[in-house]
Amino acid sequence: MFSRILIANRGEIALRIIRACHELGVEAVVVYSEADADAEYLQLADDAICIGPAKPTDSYLSIPRIISAAEIADVQAVHPGYGFLAENAHFAEVCAECGIAFIGPTPESMHLLGDKIAARDLANRARVFVIPGSEGAIEDEAEAIKIANKIGYPVIIKAAAGGGGRGMRVAHNDITLRGALGAARAEAEATFKNGVLYVEKFISEPRHVEVQVVADRAGNALHFYERDCTIQRRHQKLIEESPCPAIDEKTREELCKAALRVVKEANYVNAGTVEFLLDKDNRFYFMEVNTRIQVEHPVTEMVTDHDLIKWQLKIASGQTIDLRQKDIKHSGVAIECRINAEDPANNFAPCPGTISKFIPPGGMGVRVDTHLHQGCTVSPHYDSMVSKLIVHKKTREEAITTMKQALREFKIEPIKTTIPACLQILSNSEYAKGQIDTSFVERYIG
Ligand code: MV4
């Protein structure tokens, strides 16, 4: 195991990684920007290094500054967390060149899976259902129209460098397809500096289901079951749960096995997530692979009783996974609510500010992952997620009841948060029945 690592991230995930390190006897050095200089979690780290001003490009996104911090701190490895540099293959490459282990997959898999067309192709080779669509990139309008008429409208145009919903457009006929192509191309160019596009059949009212996987360098690949992340708003997840309430045991097994075939085909190492769309007939289709630990990993930790960050550290340090698939069990139901400093009554506008009152909830099966405390300041420079509230209970009904109680107990004042929005969703009868799709939040909350 490493003796000392650098955490190239901030907020709750930096704290989450510090905790995992200390449980493994690993020293954790954390970087911070001037905006985070007063953050209390810095005190829990074995060292903290200021890497620049608030602006992410000059601090948390600056490869030279992070590498310099790693050299000064004399660490053996870097954990990127999520966001920032977590899926930057170039950063992983620079780490390797500097003799620093990247706690994540190889630059090659990050590069391969970052290309959504290459990932589709890989899933195909792994005999996993992919959504019918173009073989590869679409060259021009004529080709797009030909494919759209072959697979049938509606179709969705996606960016090869995309993910997370940017550069996507839906088209219902040849005429709207022309406009959608131009708009998607421009957005993809602007966002990813890569205008390569592909086309898929549009799946209406799907659920988003993803499988947590962990693989080591010896070729062992294990899954930790699925998460349902259907409750999203404008491609931002609000509530996640495990297991997915919509699928039976047989579908679950097929889904998880499909995810493992993808992972093995990619020679993937470390923790990752294979994303699927579930259609109304409960058929699942491969979408993409996320090559990082995700925000919602705690729901998987609660139902499987495995610490995924510890697995990441063990695997990156060269250990093999001393577990068999049949020894990974899931029990009960876990739900996570993302608490963002946003005003649900004002179109979810960010609400930074200083916290005068902070009272986290508690009780059996309640977990709070946060870096917040009374007197701290939520900066306008970063993502608005300030806390994750996770409950784990025997049944989904109990989990919903406990989550509602915990949300009511949670006091974060005076800033506005997504707590009321989460309560509203959890009180909805369709949600209680598990009868939801990706348009749920827009329909019920706005
Ligand atoms: C789709 C789709 C319907 N059909 N692909 C959105 C994020 C990106 N990862 C893929 N997304 C979608 N791809 C086909 N062929 C619908 C979405 C989608 C969506 C997916 C998951 C969760 C929420 C969503 C909200 C809108 C659209």
CSV table of C-alpha atoms and ligand atoms in Angstrom, one decimal:
chain,number,residue,atom,x,y,z
A,1,MET,CA,0.0,0.0,0.0
A,2,PHE,CA,1.1,3.6,-0.6
A,3,SER,CA,2.4,5.5,2.5
A,4,ARG,CA,1.4,8.9,1.2
A,5,ILE,CA,-0.9,10.2,-1.5
A,6,LEU,CA,-2.2,13.6,-2.8
A,7,ILE,CA,-5.8,14.4,-3.1
A,8,ALA,CA,-6.4,16.6,-6.2
A,9,ASN,CA,-9.9,17.7,-5.3
A,10,ARG,CA,-11.9,19.6,-2.8
A,11,GLY,CA,-15.1,19.5,-0.6
A,12,GLU,CA,-16.9,16.4,0.5
A,13,ILE,CA,-14.9,14.0,-1.8
A,14,ALA,CA,-11.6,15.3,-0.5
A,15,LEU,CA,-12.8,14.5,3.0
A,16,ARG,CA,-14.2,11.2,1.9
A,17,ILE,CA,-10.7,10.2,0.5
A,18,ILE,CA,-8.9,11.5,3.6
A,19,ARG,CA,-11.0,9.1,5.7
A,20,ALA,CA,-10.4,6.1,3.5
A,21,CYS,CA,-6.6,6.9,3.5
A,22,HIS,CA,-6.4,7.1,7.3
A,23,GLU,CA,-8.3,3.8,7.7
A,24,LEU,CA,-5.6,2.2,5.5
A,25,GLY,CA,-2.8,3.9,7.4
A,26,VAL,CA,-2.0,6.1,4.4
A,27,GLU,CA,-1.0,9.7,4.8
A,28,ALA,CA,-3.2,12.1,2.9
A,29,VAL,CA,-2.0,15.4,1.5
A,30,VAL,CA,-4.7,17.7,0.1
A,31,VAL,CA,-4.4,20.6,-2.3
A,32,TYR,CA,-6.6,23.7,-1.9
A,33,SER,CA,-7.3,27.0,-3.7
A,34,GLU,CA,-7.3,30.4,-2.0
A,35,ALA,CA,-11.1,30.1,-1.9
A,36,ASP,CA,-10.8,27.0,0.2
A,37,ALA,CA,-8.1,28.2,2.6
A,38,ASP,CA,-10.4,28.1,5.6
A,39,ALA,CA,-12.0,24.8,4.9
A,40,GLU,CA,-12.0,22.7,8.0
A,41,TYR,CA,-11.3,19.3,6.3
A,42,LEU,CA,-7.8,20.7,5.5
A,43,GLN,CA,-7.1,20.2,9.3
A,44,LEU,CA,-7.8,16.5,9.0
A,45,ALA,CA,-5.2,16.0,6.2
A,46,ASP,CA,-1.6,15.2,7.0
A,47,ASP,CA,-0.6,18.3,5.0
A,48,ALA,CA,-2.3,20.8,2.8
A,49,ILE,CA,-0.8,22.7,-0.1
A,50,CYS,CA,-2.2,25.9,-1.7
A,51,ILE,CA,-2.1,25.6,-5.5
A,52,GLY,CA,-3.5,28.9,-6.6
A,53,PRO,CA,-6.5,31.2,-6.8
A,54,ALA,CA,-10.2,30.3,-6.7
A,55,LYS,CA,-10.5,30.0,-10.5
A,56,PRO,CA,-10.4,26.2,-11.2
A,57,THR,CA,-8.2,26.6,-14.4
A,58,ASP,CA,-5.6,28.2,-12.1
A,59,SER,CA,-5.8,25.6,-9.3
A,60,TYR,CA,-7.8,22.3,-9.3
A,61,LEU,CA,-7.6,22.1,-13.1
A,62,SER,CA,-4.0,23.1,-13.4
A,63,ILE,CA,-1.9,20.0,-14.2
A,64,PRO,CA,1.5,21.8,-13.6
A,65,ARG,CA,0.4,23.1,-10.2
A,66,ILE,CA,-1.0,19.7,-9.1
A,67,ILE,CA,2.1,17.9,-10.3
A,68,SER,CA,4.3,20.5,-8.4
A,69,ALA,CA,2.3,19.9,-5.3
A,70,ALA,CA,2.7,16.1,-5.7
A,71,GLU,CA,6.5,16.5,-6.0
A,72,ILE,CA,6.8,18.9,-3.0
A,73,ALA,CA,4.6,16.7,-0.9
A,74,ASP,CA,6.7,13.6,-2.0
A,75,VAL,CA,3.6,11.4,-2.6
A,76,GLN,CA,3.5,8.1,-4.4
A,77,ALA,CA,0.1,8.6,-5.9
A,78,VAL,CA,-2.7,11.1,-6.8
A,79,HIS,CA,-6.4,10.6,-6.2
A,80,PRO,CA,-8.4,12.8,-8.6
A,81,GLY,CA,-11.9,12.4,-7.0
A,82,TYR,CA,-14.7,13.2,-9.4
A,83,GLY,CA,-15.0,16.2,-11.7
A,84,PHE,CA,-11.9,18.4,-12.3
A,85,LEU,CA,-9.1,16.2,-13.7
A,86,ALA,CA,-10.7,12.8,-12.9
A,87,GLU,CA,-11.4,11.8,-16.5
A,88,ASN,CA,-8.5,13.7,-18.1
A,89,ALA,CA,-6.4,11.0,-19.8
A,90,HIS,CA,-3.6,13.6,-20.4
A,91,PHE,CA,-3.3,14.2,-16.6
A,92,ALA,CA,-3.1,10.4,-16.0
A,93,GLU,CA,-0.3,10.3,-18.6
A,94,VAL,CA,1.6,13.2,-17.0
A,95,CYS,CA,1.3,11.4,-13.6
A,96,ALA,CA,2.8,8.3,-15.1
A,97,GLU,CA,5.7,10.2,-16.7
A,98,CYS,CA,6.5,11.8,-13.3
A,99,GLY,CA,6.5,8.4,-11.6
A,100,ILE,CA,3.3,9.1,-9.7
A,101,ALA,CA,0.5,6.5,-9.6
A,102,PHE,CA,-2.8,7.8,-10.8
A,103,ILE,CA,-5.6,6.3,-8.6
A,104,GLY,CA,-7.9,5.4,-11.5
A,105,PRO,CA,-7.7,3.6,-14.8
A,106,THR,CA,-4.9,3.7,-17.4
A,107,PRO,CA,-4.7,6.8,-19.7
A,108,GLU,CA,-5.4,4.3,-22.6
A,109,SER,CA,-8.7,3.2,-21.2
A,110,MET,CA,-9.7,6.8,-20.3
A,111,HIS,CA,-8.9,7.9,-23.8
A,112,LEU,CA,-10.7,4.9,-25.4
A,113,LEU,CA,-13.9,5.2,-23.2
A,114,GLY,CA,-13.9,9.0,-23.5
A,115,ASP,CA,-14.7,8.5,-27.2
A,116,LYS,CA,-18.4,7.5,-27.1
A,117,ILE,CA,-18.2,6.0,-30.6
A,118,ALA,CA,-15.3,3.8,-29.7
A,119,ALA,CA,-17.1,2.8,-26.5
A,120,ARG,CA,-20.2,1.8,-28.4
A,121,ASP,CA,-18.0,-0.3,-30.7
A,122,LEU,CA,-16.3,-1.9,-27.7
A,123,ALA,CA,-19.7,-2.8,-26.2
A,124,ASN,CA,-20.8,-4.3,-29.5
A,125,ARG,CA,-17.7,-6.5,-29.5
A,126,ALA,CA,-18.5,-7.5,-25.9
A,127,ARG,CA,-21.9,-8.7,-27.2
A,128,VAL,CA,-23.8,-6.1,-25.1
A,129,PHE,CA,-26.9,-4.5,-26.5
A,130,VAL,CA,-26.2,-1.0,-27.8
A,131,ILE,CA,-28.9,1.4,-29.0
A,132,PRO,CA,-29.4,1.0,-32.8
A,133,GLY,CA,-27.6,3.8,-34.6
A,134,SER,CA,-24.8,4.8,-36.9
A,135,GLU,CA,-21.8,2.5,-37.2
A,136,GLY,CA,-19.4,5.3,-36.4
A,137,ALA,CA,-19.2,9.0,-36.9
A,138,ILE,CA,-21.7,10.6,-39.3
A,139,GLU,CA,-19.9,12.4,-42.1
A,140,ASP,CA,-22.6,14.6,-43.5
A,141,GLU,CA,-26.3,15.5,-43.6
A,142,ALA,CA,-27.1,12.9,-46.3
A,143,GLU,CA,-25.6,10.1,-44.3
A,144,ALA,CA,-27.5,11.2,-41.1
A,145,ILE,CA,-30.8,11.3,-43.0
A,146,LYS,CA,-30.1,7.8,-44.5
A,147,ILE,CA,-29.4,6.3,-41.1
A,148,ALA,CA,-32.3,8.1,-39.4
A,149,ASN,CA,-34.7,6.7,-42.0
A,150,LYS,CA,-33.2,3.2,-41.6
A,151,ILE,CA,-33.6,3.1,-37.8
A,152,GLY,CA,-36.7,5.3,-37.8
A,153,TYR,CA,-37.5,8.6,-36.1
A,154,PRO,CA,-37.2,9.9,-33.4
A,155,VAL,CA,-33.4,9.9,-33.3
A,156,ILE,CA,-30.9,11.5,-31.0
A,157,ILE,CA,-27.7,13.1,-32.2
A,158,LYS,CA,-24.8,12.8,-29.8
A,159,ALA,CA,-21.3,14.1,-29.6
A,160,ALA,CA,-18.5,11.5,-29.7
A,161,ALA,CA,-16.6,13.5,-27.0
A,162,GLY,CA,-19.9,14.1,-25.1
A,163,GLY,CA,-21.5,12.6,-22.1
A,164,GLY,CA,-23.6,14.3,-19.5
A,165,GLY,CA,-26.1,15.6,-22.0
A,166,ARG,CA,-24.1,18.3,-23.8
A,167,GLY,CA,-24.1,18.4,-27.6
A,168,MET,CA,-27.3,16.2,-27.8
A,169,ARG,CA,-30.3,17.0,-30.0
A,170,VAL,CA,-33.5,15.0,-30.7
A,171,ALA,CA,-35.0,15.0,-34.3
A,172,HIS,CA,-38.4,13.8,-35.4
A,173,ASN,CA,-38.1,14.1,-39.2
A,174,ASP,CA,-35.7,14.9,-42.0
A,175,ILE,CA,-36.3,18.6,-41.7
A,176,THR,CA,-35.7,18.9,-37.9
A,177,LEU,CA,-32.7,16.6,-38.3
A,178,ARG,CA,-30.9,19.1,-40.5
A,179,GLY,CA,-31.2,21.9,-37.9
A,180,ALA,CA,-30.4,19.5,-35.0
A,181,LEU,CA,-27.2,18.4,-36.8
A,182,GLY,CA,-26.0,21.9,-37.1
A,183,ALA,CA,-26.8,22.8,-33.5
A,184,ALA,CA,-25.3,19.6,-32.1
A,185,ARG,CA,-22.1,20.1,-34.2
A,186,ALA,CA,-21.7,23.8,-33.0
A,187,GLU,CA,-22.3,22.8,-29.4
A,188,ALA,CA,-19.9,19.9,-29.6
A,189,GLU,CA,-17.2,22.1,-31.2
A,190,ALA,CA,-17.7,24.8,-28.6
A,191,THR,CA,-17.8,22.5,-25.6
A,192,PHE,CA,-15.4,19.7,-26.5
A,193,LYS,CA,-13.4,21.3,-29.4
A,194,ASN,CA,-14.5,18.2,-31.2
A,195,GLY,CA,-17.5,18.3,-33.6
A,196,VAL,CA,-17.7,14.5,-34.3
A,197,LEU,CA,-21.3,13.3,-34.0
A,198,TYR,CA,-23.2,10.0,-34.1
A,199,VAL,CA,-26.8,9.0,-34.3
A,200,GLU,CA,-29.0,6.7,-32.1
A,201,LYS,CA,-32.6,5.7,-32.0
A,202,PHE,CA,-34.2,7.9,-29.4
A,203,ILE,CA,-35.5,5.9,-26.5
A,204,SER,CA,-38.5,7.6,-25.0
A,205,GLU,CA,-39.1,7.9,-21.2
A,206,PRO,CA,-36.1,5.7,-20.2
A,207,ARG,CA,-34.6,5.1,-16.8
A,208,HIS,CA,-30.9,5.6,-16.2
A,209,VAL,CA,-29.4,2.5,-14.6
A,210,GLU,CA,-25.6,2.1,-14.0
A,211,VAL,CA,-23.5,-0.7,-12.8
A,212,GLN,CA,-20.6,-0.2,-10.4
A,213,VAL,CA,-17.5,-2.2,-11.4
A,214,VAL,CA,-14.1,-2.7,-9.9
A,215,ALA,CA,-11.2,-4.4,-11.7
A,216,ASP,CA,-7.6,-5.1,-10.8
A,217,ARG,CA,-4.4,-5.4,-12.9
A,218,ALA,CA,-4.5,-9.2,-12.7
A,219,GLY,CA,-7.7,-9.3,-14.7
A,220,ASN,CA,-10.2,-9.8,-11.9
A,221,ALA,CA,-13.3,-7.8,-12.6
A,222,LEU,CA,-16.2,-7.7,-10.2
A,223,HIS,CA,-19.5,-5.8,-10.1
A,224,PHE,CA,-21.1,-4.2,-7.1
A,225,TYR,CA,-24.6,-4.2,-8.6
A,226,GLU,CA,-26.6,-1.3,-10.0
A,227,ARG,CA,-27.8,2.2,-9.1
A,228,ASP,CA,-30.9,3.8,-10.5
A,229,CYS,CA,-30.2,7.5,-11.3
A,230,THR,CA,-33.4,8.3,-13.1
A,231,ILE,CA,-34.2,11.3,-10.9
A,232,GLN,CA,-32.3,14.0,-12.7
A,233,ARG,CA,-32.9,17.7,-13.7
A,234,ARG,CA,-31.1,19.0,-16.7
A,235,HIS,CA,-28.7,16.1,-16.6
A,236,GLN,CA,-27.8,16.8,-13.0
A,237,LYS,CA,-28.7,13.8,-10.7
A,238,LEU,CA,-30.8,14.7,-7.7
A,239,ILE,CA,-31.6,11.4,-6.1
A,240,GLU,CA,-30.0,8.0,-6.7
A,241,GLU,CA,-30.8,4.6,-5.2
A,242,SER,CA,-29.7,1.0,-5.2
A,243,PRO,CA,-31.0,-1.5,-6.2
A,244,CYS,CA,-33.0,-0.3,-9.2
A,245,PRO,CA,-36.7,-0.8,-8.2
A,246,ALA,CA,-37.8,-1.5,-11.7
A,247,ILE,CA,-35.9,-4.7,-12.5
A,248,ASP,CA,-36.2,-8.3,-11.5
A,249,GLU,CA,-33.4,-10.6,-10.3
A,250,LYS,CA,-32.9,-12.1,-13.8
A,251,THR,CA,-32.5,-8.7,-15.5
A,252,ARG,CA,-30.2,-7.5,-12.7
A,253,GLU,CA,-27.9,-10.5,-13.3
A,254,GLU,CA,-27.9,-10.0,-17.1
A,255,LEU,CA,-27.2,-6.3,-16.6
A,256,CYS,CA,-24.3,-6.8,-14.3
A,257,LYS,CA,-22.8,-9.5,-16.4
A,258,ALA,CA,-23.1,-7.2,-19.5
A,259,ALA,CA,-21.2,-4.5,-17.6
A,260,LEU,CA,-18.5,-7.0,-16.7
A,261,ARG,CA,-18.1,-8.0,-20.4
A,262,VAL,CA,-17.6,-4.4,-21.3
A,263,VAL,CA,-15.0,-3.9,-18.5
A,264,LYS,CA,-13.1,-7.0,-19.6
A,265,GLU,CA,-13.2,-6.1,-23.3
A,266,ALA,CA,-11.6,-2.7,-22.3
A,267,ASN,CA,-9.0,-4.3,-20.0
A,268,TYR,CA,-10.3,-1.8,-17.5
A,269,VAL,CA,-8.6,-1.4,-14.2
A,270,ASN,CA,-9.8,0.4,-11.0
A,271,ALA,CA,-13.4,1.6,-10.2
A,272,GLY,CA,-15.7,2.5,-13.0
A,273,THR,CA,-19.4,2.7,-13.9
A,274,VAL,CA,-21.1,1.2,-16.9
A,275,GLU,CA,-24.2,3.3,-17.8
A,276,PHE,CA,-27.3,1.9,-19.4
A,277,LEU,CA,-30.7,3.1,-20.5
A,278,LEU,CA,-33.6,1.0,-19.5
A,279,ASP,CA,-36.6,1.3,-21.9
A,280,LYS,CA,-40.3,0.9,-21.0
A,281,ASP,CA,-40.1,-2.9,-21.7
A,282,ASN,CA,-37.2,-3.2,-19.3
A,283,ARG,CA,-34.7,-3.8,-22.0
A,284,PHE,CA,-31.3,-2.3,-21.2
A,285,TYR,CA,-28.9,-0.7,-23.7
A,286,PHE,CA,-25.3,0.3,-23.2
A,287,MET,CA,-24.7,4.1,-23.1
A,288,GLU,CA,-21.2,4.9,-21.9
A,289,VAL,CA,-18.5,4.1,-19.3
A,290,ASN,CA,-17.5,6.6,-16.6
A,291,THR,CA,-13.9,6.2,-15.7
A,292,ARG,CA,-14.0,7.7,-12.2
A,293,ILE,CA,-15.5,7.2,-8.8
A,294,GLN,CA,-18.9,8.8,-8.9
A,295,VAL,CA,-20.7,11.2,-6.6
A,296,GLU,CA,-23.4,8.5,-5.9
A,297,HIS,CA,-20.9,5.7,-4.9
A,298,PRO,CA,-22.2,5.7,-1.3
A,299,VAL,CA,-25.5,4.0,-2.2
A,300,THR,CA,-23.5,1.1,-3.5
A,301,GLU,CA,-21.3,1.1,-0.4
A,302,MET,CA,-24.3,1.0,1.8
A,303,VAL,CA,-26.0,-2.0,0.1
A,304,THR,CA,-22.8,-4.0,-0.5
A,305,ASP,CA,-20.9,-3.0,2.7
A,306,HIS,CA,-17.8,-2.4,0.7
A,307,ASP,CA,-15.6,0.8,0.8
A,308,LEU,CA,-15.1,1.7,-2.9
A,309,ILE,CA,-12.5,4.3,-2.2
A,310,LYS,CA,-10.4,1.8,-0.3
A,311,TRP,CA,-10.7,-0.6,-3.3
A,312,GLN,CA,-9.4,2.2,-5.5
A,313,LEU,CA,-6.4,2.7,-3.3
A,314,LYS,CA,-5.7,-1.0,-3.0
A,315,ILE,CA,-5.9,-1.6,-6.7
A,316,ALA,CA,-3.8,1.4,-7.7
A,317,SER,CA,-1.1,0.2,-5.3
A,318,GLY,CA,-1.0,-3.2,-7.1
A,319,GLN,CA,-3.1,-5.4,-4.9
A,320,THR,CA,-5.4,-8.0,-6.3
A,321,ILE,CA,-9.0,-8.2,-5.3
A,322,ASP,CA,-9.3,-11.0,-2.8
A,323,LEU,CA,-13.0,-11.4,-3.3
A,324,ARG,CA,-15.2,-13.6,-5.4
A,325,GLN,CA,-18.3,-12.3,-7.1
A,326,LYS,CA,-20.5,-14.6,-5.1
A,327,ASP,CA,-19.2,-13.1,-1.9
A,328,ILE,CA,-20.4,-9.6,-2.9
A,329,LYS,CA,-24.0,-9.5,-1.6
A,330,HIS,CA,-26.5,-6.6,-1.6
A,331,SER,CA,-28.9,-6.1,1.2
A,332,GLY,CA,-31.7,-3.6,1.7
A,333,VAL,CA,-32.2,-0.3,-0.1
A,334,ALA,CA,-30.1,2.8,-0.1
A,335,ILE,CA,-31.1,6.2,-1.3
A,336,GLU,CA,-29.0,9.3,-1.7
A,337,CYS,CA,-30.2,12.9,-1.9
A,338,ARG,CA,-27.8,15.5,-3.3
A,339,ILE,CA,-28.1,18.7,-1.2
A,340,ASN,CA,-27.1,21.6,-3.4
A,341,ALA,CA,-26.7,25.2,-2.5
A,342,GLU,CA,-29.4,26.1,-5.0
A,343,ASP,CA,-32.9,27.7,-4.8
A,344,PRO,CA,-35.5,25.3,-6.1
A,345,ALA,CA,-38.1,28.1,-6.1
A,346,ASN,CA,-35.8,30.2,-8.3
A,347,ASN,CA,-35.0,27.8,-11.1
A,348,PHE,CA,-32.3,26.1,-9.0
A,349,ALA,CA,-30.1,29.3,-9.1
A,350,PRO,CA,-26.9,28.8,-7.1
A,351,CYS,CA,-27.0,30.2,-3.5
A,352,PRO,CA,-23.5,30.6,-2.1
A,353,GLY,CA,-23.0,32.2,1.3
A,354,THR,CA,-21.9,31.7,4.9
A,355,ILE,CA,-23.6,29.0,7.0
A,356,SER,CA,-24.8,30.3,10.3
A,357,LYS,CA,-26.7,27.2,11.4
A,358,PHE,CA,-25.7,23.6,10.5
A,359,ILE,CA,-27.5,20.7,12.0
A,360,PRO,CA,-27.1,17.4,10.2
A,361,PRO,CA,-29.6,14.6,10.6
A,362,GLY,CA,-28.8,11.2,12.3
A,363,GLY,CA,-30.2,8.0,13.5
A,364,MET,CA,-30.1,4.4,12.4
A,365,GLY,CA,-29.0,3.9,8.8
A,366,VAL,CA,-28.4,7.7,8.1
A,367,ARG,CA,-25.1,8.8,6.6
A,368,VAL,CA,-24.1,12.4,5.8
A,369,ASP,CA,-21.1,13.0,3.5
A,370,THR,CA,-20.2,16.6,3.7
A,371,HIS,CA,-17.4,19.1,4.3
A,372,LEU,CA,-19.9,21.7,5.7
A,373,HIS,CA,-20.0,23.0,9.3
A,374,GLN,CA,-21.3,26.0,11.1
A,375,GLY,CA,-19.5,29.1,10.1
A,376,CYS,CA,-18.1,27.8,6.8
A,377,THR,CA,-18.6,29.6,3.5
A,378,VAL,CA,-20.1,28.0,0.3
A,379,SER,CA,-18.0,29.5,-2.5
A,380,PRO,CA,-19.6,30.7,-5.7
A,381,HIS,CA,-16.6,29.4,-7.7
A,382,TYR,CA,-17.4,25.7,-7.5
A,383,ASP,CA,-20.1,23.1,-8.0
A,384,SER,CA,-23.1,23.8,-5.8
A,385,MET,CA,-23.3,20.3,-4.2
A,386,VAL,CA,-22.5,20.8,-0.5
A,387,SER,CA,-23.7,17.6,1.1
A,388,LYS,CA,-24.9,14.0,0.3
A,389,LEU,CA,-27.5,12.5,2.6
A,390,ILE,CA,-27.7,8.7,2.3
A,391,VAL,CA,-30.1,6.3,4.1
A,392,HIS,CA,-29.9,2.6,4.2
A,393,LYS,CA,-32.9,0.5,5.3
A,394,LYS,CA,-34.3,-3.0,4.8
A,395,THR,CA,-37.1,-1.9,2.4
A,396,ARG,CA,-37.6,1.0,-0.1
A,397,GLU,CA,-40.7,2.1,1.9
A,398,GLU,CA,-38.6,2.4,5.1
A,399,ALA,CA,-35.8,4.1,3.2
A,400,ILE,CA,-38.2,6.8,1.9
A,401,THR,CA,-39.7,7.3,5.3
A,402,THR,CA,-36.3,7.7,7.0
A,403,MET,CA,-35.0,9.9,4.2
A,404,LYS,CA,-38.0,12.3,4.6
A,405,GLN,CA,-37.4,12.5,8.4
A,406,ALA,CA,-33.7,13.1,7.8
A,407,LEU,CA,-34.4,15.8,5.2
A,408,ARG,CA,-36.7,17.5,7.7
A,409,GLU,CA,-34.0,17.3,10.5
A,410,PHE,CA,-31.3,18.8,8.2
A,411,LYS,CA,-30.8,22.5,8.9
A,412,ILE,CA,-28.5,24.5,6.6
A,413,GLU,CA,-29.2,28.2,7.1
A,414,PRO,CA,-29.5,30.9,5.8
A,415,ILE,CA,-28.7,29.6,2.3
A,416,LYS,CA,-31.3,28.0,0.1
A,417,THR,CA,-30.8,24.3,-0.7
A,418,THR,CA,-32.4,21.4,-2.7
A,419,ILE,CA,-33.8,19.9,0.5
A,420,PRO,CA,-37.4,21.0,-0.2
A,421,ALA,CA,-37.1,19.7,-3.8
A,422,CYS,CA,-35.9,16.3,-2.5
A,423,LEU,CA,-38.8,16.2,0.0
A,424,GLN,CA,-41.3,17.0,-2.7
A,425,ILE,CA,-40.0,14.2,-4.9
A,426,LEU,CA,-39.9,11.7,-2.0
A,427,SER,CA,-43.5,12.6,-1.2
A,428,ASN,CA,-44.7,11.9,-4.7
A,429,SER,CA,-46.9,8.8,-5.1
A,430,GLU,CA,-45.4,7.9,-8.5
A,431,TYR,CA,-42.0,8.0,-7.0
A,432,ALA,CA,-43.1,5.9,-4.1
A,433,LYS,CA,-44.3,3.3,-6.6
A,434,GLY,CA,-41.1,3.5,-8.4
A,435,GLN,CA,-42.9,4.5,-11.6
A,436,ILE,CA,-40.6,7.2,-12.9
A,437,ASP,CA,-38.6,8.1,-16.0
A,438,THR,CA,-36.0,10.7,-16.8
A,439,SER,CA,-38.6,13.4,-17.4
A,440,PHE,CA,-40.1,13.0,-13.8
A,441,VAL,CA,-38.4,16.1,-12.2
A,442,GLU,CA,-39.2,18.4,-15.1
A,443,ARG,CA,-42.9,17.3,-15.0
A,444,TYR,CA,-43.4,17.5,-11.2
A,445,ILE,CA,-40.9,20.1,-10.0
A,446,GLY,CA,-40.0,22.2,-13.0
B,1,MV4,C1,-30.4,9.0,-24.7
B,1,MV4,C2,-31.8,9.2,-24.4
B,1,MV4,C3,-32.7,8.5,-25.3
B,1,MV4,N1,-32.3,7.8,-26.3
B,1,MV4,N2,-30.1,8.2,-25.8
B,1,MV4,C4,-28.6,12.0,-21.5
B,1,MV4,C5,-27.2,12.0,-20.9
B,1,MV4,C6,-26.4,11.2,-21.8
B,1,MV4,N3,-25.5,10.4,-21.0
B,1,MV4,C7,-27.3,10.4,-22.6
B,1,MV4,N4,-28.7,10.9,-22.3
B,1,MV4,C8,-29.7,10.3,-23.0
B,1,MV4,N5,-29.4,9.5,-24.0
B,1,MV4,C9,-31.0,7.6,-26.5
B,1,MV4,N6,-30.6,6.9,-27.6
B,1,MV4,C10,-32.1,10.0,-23.4
B,1,MV4,C11,-31.1,10.6,-22.6
B,1,MV4,C12,-31.5,11.4,-21.6
B,1,MV4,C13,-31.3,11.1,-20.2
B,1,MV4,C14,-30.6,9.9,-19.9
B,1,MV4,C15,-30.4,9.6,-18.6
B,1,MV4,C16,-30.9,10.4,-17.6
B,1,MV4,C17,-31.6,11.5,-17.9
B,1,MV4,C18,-31.8,11.9,-19.2
B,1,MV4,C19,-32.5,13.1,-19.5
B,1,MV4,C20,-32.7,13.4,-20.8
B,1,MV4,C21,-32.2,12.6,-21.8
